[in-house]
PDB file of C-alpha atoms in Angstrom:
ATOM      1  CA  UNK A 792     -10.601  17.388   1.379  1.00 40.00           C
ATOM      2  CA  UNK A 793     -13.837  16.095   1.338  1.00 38.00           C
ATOM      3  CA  UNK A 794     -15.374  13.072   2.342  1.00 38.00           C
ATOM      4  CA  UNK A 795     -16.751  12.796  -0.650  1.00 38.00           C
ATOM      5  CA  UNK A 796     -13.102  12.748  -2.567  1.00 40.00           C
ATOM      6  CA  UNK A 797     -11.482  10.902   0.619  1.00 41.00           C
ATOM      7  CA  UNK A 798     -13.716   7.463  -0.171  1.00 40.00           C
ATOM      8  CA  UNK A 799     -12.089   7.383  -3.653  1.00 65.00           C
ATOM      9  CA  UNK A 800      -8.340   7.462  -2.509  1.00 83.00           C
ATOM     10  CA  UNK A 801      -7.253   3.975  -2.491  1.00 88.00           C
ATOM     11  CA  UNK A 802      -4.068   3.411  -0.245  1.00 91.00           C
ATOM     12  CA  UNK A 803      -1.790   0.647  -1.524  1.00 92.00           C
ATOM     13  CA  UNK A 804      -0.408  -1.991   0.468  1.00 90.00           C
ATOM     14  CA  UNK A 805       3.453  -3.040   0.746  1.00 91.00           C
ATOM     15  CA  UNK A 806       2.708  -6.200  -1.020  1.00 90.00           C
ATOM     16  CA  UNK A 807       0.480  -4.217  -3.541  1.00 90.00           C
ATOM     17  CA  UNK A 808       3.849  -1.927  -4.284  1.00 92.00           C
ATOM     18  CA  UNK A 809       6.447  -4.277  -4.558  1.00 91.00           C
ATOM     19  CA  UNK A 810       4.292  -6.277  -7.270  1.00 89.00           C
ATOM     20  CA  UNK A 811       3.410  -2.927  -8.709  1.00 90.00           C
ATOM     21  CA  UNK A 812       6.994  -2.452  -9.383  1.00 90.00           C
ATOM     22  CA  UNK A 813       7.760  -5.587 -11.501  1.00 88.00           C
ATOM     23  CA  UNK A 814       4.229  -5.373 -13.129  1.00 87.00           C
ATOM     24  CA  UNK A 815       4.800  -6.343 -17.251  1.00 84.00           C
ATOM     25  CA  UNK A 816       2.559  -4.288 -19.225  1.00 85.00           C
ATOM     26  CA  UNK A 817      -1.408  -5.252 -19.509  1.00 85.00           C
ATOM     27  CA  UNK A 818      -4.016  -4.744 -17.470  1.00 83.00           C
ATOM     28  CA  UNK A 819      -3.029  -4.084 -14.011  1.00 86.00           C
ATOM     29  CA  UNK A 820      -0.502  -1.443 -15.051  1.00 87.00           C
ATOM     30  CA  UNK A 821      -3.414   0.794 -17.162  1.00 89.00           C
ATOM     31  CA  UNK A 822      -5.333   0.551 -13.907  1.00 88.00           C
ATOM     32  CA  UNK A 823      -2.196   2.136 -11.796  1.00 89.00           C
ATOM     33  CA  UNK A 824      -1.828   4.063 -14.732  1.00 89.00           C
ATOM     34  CA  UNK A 825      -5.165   5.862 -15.052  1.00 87.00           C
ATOM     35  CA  UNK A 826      -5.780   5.604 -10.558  1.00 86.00           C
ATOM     36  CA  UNK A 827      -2.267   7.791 -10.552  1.00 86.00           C
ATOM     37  CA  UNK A 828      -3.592  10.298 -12.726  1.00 85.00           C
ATOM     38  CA  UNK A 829      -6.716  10.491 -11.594  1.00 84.00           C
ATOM     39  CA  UNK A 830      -5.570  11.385  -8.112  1.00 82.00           C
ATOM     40  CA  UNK A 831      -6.756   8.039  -6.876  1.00 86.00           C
ATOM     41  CA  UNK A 832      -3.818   6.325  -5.382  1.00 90.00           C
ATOM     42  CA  UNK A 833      -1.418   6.860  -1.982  1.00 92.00           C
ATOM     43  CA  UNK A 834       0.913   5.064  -0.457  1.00 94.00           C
ATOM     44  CA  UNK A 835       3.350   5.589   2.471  1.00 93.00           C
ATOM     45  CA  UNK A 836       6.219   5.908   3.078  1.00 92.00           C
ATOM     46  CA  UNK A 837       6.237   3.280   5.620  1.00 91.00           C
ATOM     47  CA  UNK A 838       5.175   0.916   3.212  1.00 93.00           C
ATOM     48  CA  UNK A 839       7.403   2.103   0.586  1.00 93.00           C
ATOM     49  CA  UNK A 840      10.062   1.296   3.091  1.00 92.00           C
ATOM     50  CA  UNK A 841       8.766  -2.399   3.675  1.00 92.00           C
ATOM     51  CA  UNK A 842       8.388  -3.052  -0.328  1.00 93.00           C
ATOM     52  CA  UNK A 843      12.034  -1.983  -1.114  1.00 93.00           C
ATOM     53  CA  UNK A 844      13.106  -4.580   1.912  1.00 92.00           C
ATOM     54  CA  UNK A 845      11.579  -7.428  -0.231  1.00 92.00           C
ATOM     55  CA  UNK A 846      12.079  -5.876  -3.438  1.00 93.00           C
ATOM     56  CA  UNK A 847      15.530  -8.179  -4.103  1.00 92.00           C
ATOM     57  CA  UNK A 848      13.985 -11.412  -2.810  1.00 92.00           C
ATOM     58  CA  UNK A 849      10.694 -10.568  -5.278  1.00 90.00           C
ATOM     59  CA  UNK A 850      12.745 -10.654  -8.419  1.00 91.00           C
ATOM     60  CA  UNK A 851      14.615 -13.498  -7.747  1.00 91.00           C
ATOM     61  CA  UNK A 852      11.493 -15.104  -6.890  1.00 90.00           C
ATOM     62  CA  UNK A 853       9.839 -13.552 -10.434  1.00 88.00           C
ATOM     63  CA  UNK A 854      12.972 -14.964 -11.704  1.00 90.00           C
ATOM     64  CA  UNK A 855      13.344 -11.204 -13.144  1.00 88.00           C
ATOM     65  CA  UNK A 856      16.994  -9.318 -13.555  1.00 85.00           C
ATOM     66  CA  UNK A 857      18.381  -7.832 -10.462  1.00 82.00           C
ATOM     67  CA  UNK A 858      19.357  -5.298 -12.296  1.00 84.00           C
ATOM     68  CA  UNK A 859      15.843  -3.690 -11.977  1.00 84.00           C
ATOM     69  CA  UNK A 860      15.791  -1.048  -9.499  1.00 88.00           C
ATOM     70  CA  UNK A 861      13.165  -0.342  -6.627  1.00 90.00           C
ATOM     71  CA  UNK A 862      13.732   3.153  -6.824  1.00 89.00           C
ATOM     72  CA  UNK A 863      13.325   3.221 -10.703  1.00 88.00           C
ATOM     73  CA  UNK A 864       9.737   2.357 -10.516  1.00 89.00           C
ATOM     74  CA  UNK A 865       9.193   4.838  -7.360  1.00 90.00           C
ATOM     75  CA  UNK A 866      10.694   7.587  -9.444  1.00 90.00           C
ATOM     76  CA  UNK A 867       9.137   7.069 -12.433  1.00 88.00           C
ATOM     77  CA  UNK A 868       5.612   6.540 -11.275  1.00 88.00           C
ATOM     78  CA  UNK A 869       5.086   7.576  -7.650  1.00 88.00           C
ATOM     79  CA  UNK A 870       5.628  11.573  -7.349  1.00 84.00           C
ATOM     80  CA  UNK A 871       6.045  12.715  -3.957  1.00 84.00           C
ATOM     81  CA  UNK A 872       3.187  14.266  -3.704  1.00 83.00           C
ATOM     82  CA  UNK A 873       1.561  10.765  -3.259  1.00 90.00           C
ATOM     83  CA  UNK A 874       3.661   9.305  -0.981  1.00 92.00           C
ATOM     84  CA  UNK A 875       2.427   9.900   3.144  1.00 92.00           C
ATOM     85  CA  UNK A 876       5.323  10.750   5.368  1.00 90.00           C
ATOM     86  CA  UNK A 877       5.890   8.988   8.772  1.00 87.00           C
ATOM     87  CA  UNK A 878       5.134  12.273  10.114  1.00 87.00           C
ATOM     88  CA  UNK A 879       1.799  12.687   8.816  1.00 89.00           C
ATOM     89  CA  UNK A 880       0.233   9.457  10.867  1.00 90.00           C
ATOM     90  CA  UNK A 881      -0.584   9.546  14.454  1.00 89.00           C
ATOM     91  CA  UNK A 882       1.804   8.066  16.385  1.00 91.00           C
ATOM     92  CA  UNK A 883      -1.026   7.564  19.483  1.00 92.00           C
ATOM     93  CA  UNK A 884      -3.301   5.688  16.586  1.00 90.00           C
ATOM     94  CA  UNK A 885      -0.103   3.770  15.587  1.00 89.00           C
ATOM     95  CA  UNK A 886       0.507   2.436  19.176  1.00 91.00           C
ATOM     96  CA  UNK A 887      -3.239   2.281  20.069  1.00 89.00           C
ATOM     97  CA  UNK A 888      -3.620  -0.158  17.074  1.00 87.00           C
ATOM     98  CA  UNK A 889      -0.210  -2.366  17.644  1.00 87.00           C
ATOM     99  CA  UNK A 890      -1.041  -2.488  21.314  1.00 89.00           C
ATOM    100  CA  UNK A 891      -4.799  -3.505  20.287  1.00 84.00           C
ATOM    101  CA  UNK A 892      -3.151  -6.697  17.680  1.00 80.00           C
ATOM    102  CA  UNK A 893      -0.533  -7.614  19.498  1.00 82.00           C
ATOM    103  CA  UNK A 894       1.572  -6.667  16.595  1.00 77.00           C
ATOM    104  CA  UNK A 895       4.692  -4.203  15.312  1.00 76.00           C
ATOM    105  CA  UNK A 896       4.405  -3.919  11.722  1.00 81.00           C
ATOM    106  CA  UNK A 897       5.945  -1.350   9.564  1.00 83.00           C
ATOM    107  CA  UNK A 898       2.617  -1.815   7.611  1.00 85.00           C
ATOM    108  CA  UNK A 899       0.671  -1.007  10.374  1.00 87.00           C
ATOM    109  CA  UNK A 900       1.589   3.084   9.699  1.00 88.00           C
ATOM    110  CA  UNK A 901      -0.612   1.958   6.683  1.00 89.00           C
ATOM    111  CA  UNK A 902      -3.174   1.135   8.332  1.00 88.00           C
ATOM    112  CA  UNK A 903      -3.096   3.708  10.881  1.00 90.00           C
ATOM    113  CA  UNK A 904      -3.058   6.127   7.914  1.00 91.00           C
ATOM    114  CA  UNK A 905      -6.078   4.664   6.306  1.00 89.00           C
ATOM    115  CA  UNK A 906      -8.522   5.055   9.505  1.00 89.00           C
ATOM    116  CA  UNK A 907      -6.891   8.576  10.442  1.00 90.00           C
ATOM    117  CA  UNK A 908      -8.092   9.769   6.622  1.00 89.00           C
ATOM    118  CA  UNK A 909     -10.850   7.407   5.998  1.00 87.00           C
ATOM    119  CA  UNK A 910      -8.793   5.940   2.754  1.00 89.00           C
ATOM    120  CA  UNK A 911      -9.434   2.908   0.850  1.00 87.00           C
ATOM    121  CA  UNK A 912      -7.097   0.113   2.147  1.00 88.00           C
ATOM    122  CA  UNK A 913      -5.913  -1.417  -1.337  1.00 87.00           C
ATOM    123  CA  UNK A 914      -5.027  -5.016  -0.860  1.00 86.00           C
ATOM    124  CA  UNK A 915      -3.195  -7.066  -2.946  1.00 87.00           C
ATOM    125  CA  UNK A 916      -4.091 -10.887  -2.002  1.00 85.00           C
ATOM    126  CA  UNK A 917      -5.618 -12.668   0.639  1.00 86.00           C
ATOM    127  CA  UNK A 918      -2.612 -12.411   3.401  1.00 83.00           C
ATOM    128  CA  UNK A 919      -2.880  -8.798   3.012  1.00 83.00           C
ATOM    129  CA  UNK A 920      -6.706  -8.724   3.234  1.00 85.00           C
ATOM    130  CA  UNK A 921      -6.266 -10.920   6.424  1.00 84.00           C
ATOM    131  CA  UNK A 922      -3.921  -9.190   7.395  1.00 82.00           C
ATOM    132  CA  UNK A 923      -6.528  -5.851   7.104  1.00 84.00           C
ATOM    133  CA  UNK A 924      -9.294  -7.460   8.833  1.00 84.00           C
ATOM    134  CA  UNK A 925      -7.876  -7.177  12.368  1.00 81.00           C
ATOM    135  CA  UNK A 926      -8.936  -3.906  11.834  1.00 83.00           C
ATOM    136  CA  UNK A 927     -12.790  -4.995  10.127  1.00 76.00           C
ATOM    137  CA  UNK A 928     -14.422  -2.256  12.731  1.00 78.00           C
ATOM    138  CA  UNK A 929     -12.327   1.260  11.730  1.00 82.00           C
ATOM    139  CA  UNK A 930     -11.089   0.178   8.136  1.00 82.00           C
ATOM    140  CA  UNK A 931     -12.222   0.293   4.512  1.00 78.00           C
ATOM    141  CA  UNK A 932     -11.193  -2.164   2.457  1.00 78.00           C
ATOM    142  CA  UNK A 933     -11.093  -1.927  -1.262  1.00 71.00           C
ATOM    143  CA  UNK A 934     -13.750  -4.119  -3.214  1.00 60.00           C
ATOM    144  CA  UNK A 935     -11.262  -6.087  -5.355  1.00 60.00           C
ATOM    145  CA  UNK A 936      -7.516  -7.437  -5.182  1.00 66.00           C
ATOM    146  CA  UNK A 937      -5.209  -5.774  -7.115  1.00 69.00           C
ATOM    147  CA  UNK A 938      -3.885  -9.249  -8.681  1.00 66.00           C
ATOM    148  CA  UNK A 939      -7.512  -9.526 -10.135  1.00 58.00           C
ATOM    149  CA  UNK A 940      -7.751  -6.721 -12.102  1.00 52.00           C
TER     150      UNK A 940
END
């Protein structure tokens, strides 16, 4: 893949997911919409993991039914050919970077993901663009929050 392509791929955050996944119809679903099909969009399957986690809290929080399901929306939209296996992330960047922060976050395979393959980092509000800065130096950061689209 070329670097070229690889500066378009946006990587989603957790947070960026699990709102994703209740998302009612307008404008932030046409621009998952069109980013999934043009090949724009990745996520992993560590954060995958971490969005399901919050995924019951989230509705009741929405105020949505709990009869939604996490895995509906990951069926229907993500295909597996987007999602990034634990396996494909460097283990040595993973521990180089929680070792560097002081910190053991499942969302930090994101992040290690996103400097091993040059991605986009796709935040979704300020804690997770806080949350991406630790990392300022090795990281790209998308140019917008999701929740302003």
């Amino acid at each position: 893949m070329s670097k070229k392509t690889q500066a378009r791929l946006l990587l989603l955050s957790w947070r960026s997911i699990l709102n994703l996944s209740t998302a009612e119809e307008g404008t932030l679903t046409h621009w998952f919409d069109e980013s999934l099909a043009n090949g724009g969009i990745l996520v992993t399957q560590a954060s995958l993991t971490r969005a399901s986690s919050h995924f019951p809290g989230h509705l009741k929080k929405k105020g949505l039914s709990p009869s939604l399901k996490f895995n509906a929306f990951v069926d229907s939209k993500l295909s597996p050919t987007i999602v990034i296996p634990f396996a494909h992330i460097s283990m040595n960047l993973y521990s180089e970077i929680a070792q560097e922060n002081e910190a053991d976050d499942l969302e930090l395979f994101a992040i290690a993901c996103a400097i091993q393959n040059a991605y986009f980092y796709q935040c979704w509000d300020q804690e997770d663009v806080d949350f991406a800065e630790l990392f300022a130096k090795r990281i790209s950061v998308a140019g917008h929050l999701l929740k302003d689209v």
